[in-house]
Short mmCIF file of C-alpha atoms in Angstrom, two decimals:
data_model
loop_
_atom_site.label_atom_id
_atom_site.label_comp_id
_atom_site.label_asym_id
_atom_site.label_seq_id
_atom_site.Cartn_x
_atom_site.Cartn_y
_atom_site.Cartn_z
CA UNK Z 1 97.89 208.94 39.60
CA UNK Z 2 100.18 205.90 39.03
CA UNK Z 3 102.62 207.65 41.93
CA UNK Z 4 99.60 206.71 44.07
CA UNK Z 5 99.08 203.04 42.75
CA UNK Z 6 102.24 202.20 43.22
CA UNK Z 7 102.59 203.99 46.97
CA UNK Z 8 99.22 201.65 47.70
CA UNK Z 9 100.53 198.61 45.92
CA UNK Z 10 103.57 198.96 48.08
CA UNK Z 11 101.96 199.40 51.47
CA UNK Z 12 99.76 196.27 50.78
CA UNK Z 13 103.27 194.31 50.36
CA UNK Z 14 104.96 195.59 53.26
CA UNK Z 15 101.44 195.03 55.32
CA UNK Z 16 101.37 191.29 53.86
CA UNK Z 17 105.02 190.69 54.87
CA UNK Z 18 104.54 191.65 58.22
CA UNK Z 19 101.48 189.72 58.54
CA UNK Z 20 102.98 186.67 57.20
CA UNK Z 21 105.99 187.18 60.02
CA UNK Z 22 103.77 187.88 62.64
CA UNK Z 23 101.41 184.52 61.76
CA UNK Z 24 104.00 181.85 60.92
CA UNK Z 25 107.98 183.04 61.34
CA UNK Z 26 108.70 179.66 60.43
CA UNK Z 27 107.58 179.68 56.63
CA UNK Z 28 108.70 183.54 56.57
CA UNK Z 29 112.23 181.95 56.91
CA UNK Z 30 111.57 179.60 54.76
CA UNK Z 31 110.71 182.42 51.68
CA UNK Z 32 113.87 184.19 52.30
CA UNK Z 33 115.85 181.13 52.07
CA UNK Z 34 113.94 179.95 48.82
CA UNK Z 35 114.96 184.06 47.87
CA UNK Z 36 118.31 183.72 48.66
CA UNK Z 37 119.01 180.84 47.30
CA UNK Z 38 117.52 182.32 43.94
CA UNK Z 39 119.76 185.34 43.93
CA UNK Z 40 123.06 183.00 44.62
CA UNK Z 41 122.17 180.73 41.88
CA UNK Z 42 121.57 183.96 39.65
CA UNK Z 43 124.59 185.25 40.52
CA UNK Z 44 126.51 181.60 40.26
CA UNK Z 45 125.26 181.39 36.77
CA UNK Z 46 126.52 185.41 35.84
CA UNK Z 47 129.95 184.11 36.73
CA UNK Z 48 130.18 181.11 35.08
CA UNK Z 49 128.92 182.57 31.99
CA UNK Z 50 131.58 185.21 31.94
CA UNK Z 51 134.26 182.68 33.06
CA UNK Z 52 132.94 180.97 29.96
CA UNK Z 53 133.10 184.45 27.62
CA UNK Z 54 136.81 184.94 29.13
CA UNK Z 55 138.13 181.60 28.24
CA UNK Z 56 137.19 182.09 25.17
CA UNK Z 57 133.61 180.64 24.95
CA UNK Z 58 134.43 177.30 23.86
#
């Protein structure tokens, strides 16, 4: 039963991402900037934490 939920819960996503594209590209492009952005400064902060652990966190 949750197999199902999640299958539907997933097809609604995909079905409002397209529909989103298809009605205004522009602010599409603008989400996956605002996502990407959010993963780089994820992983910019990972590396500067363990650049901090392997100089000896001081």
């Amino acid at each position: 039963m949750a197999v199902q939920g999640k299958k539907i819960a997933l097809y609604v996503l995909v079905v409002f991402v397209l529909y989103v594209i298809i009605t205004d590209p522009e602010k599409a492009a603008d989400y996956v900037q605002i996502g990407f952005e959010g993963v780089s400064n994820a992983a910019q902060s990972i590396g500067d934490f363990f650049t901090w652990l392997a100089d000896g966190a001081e």
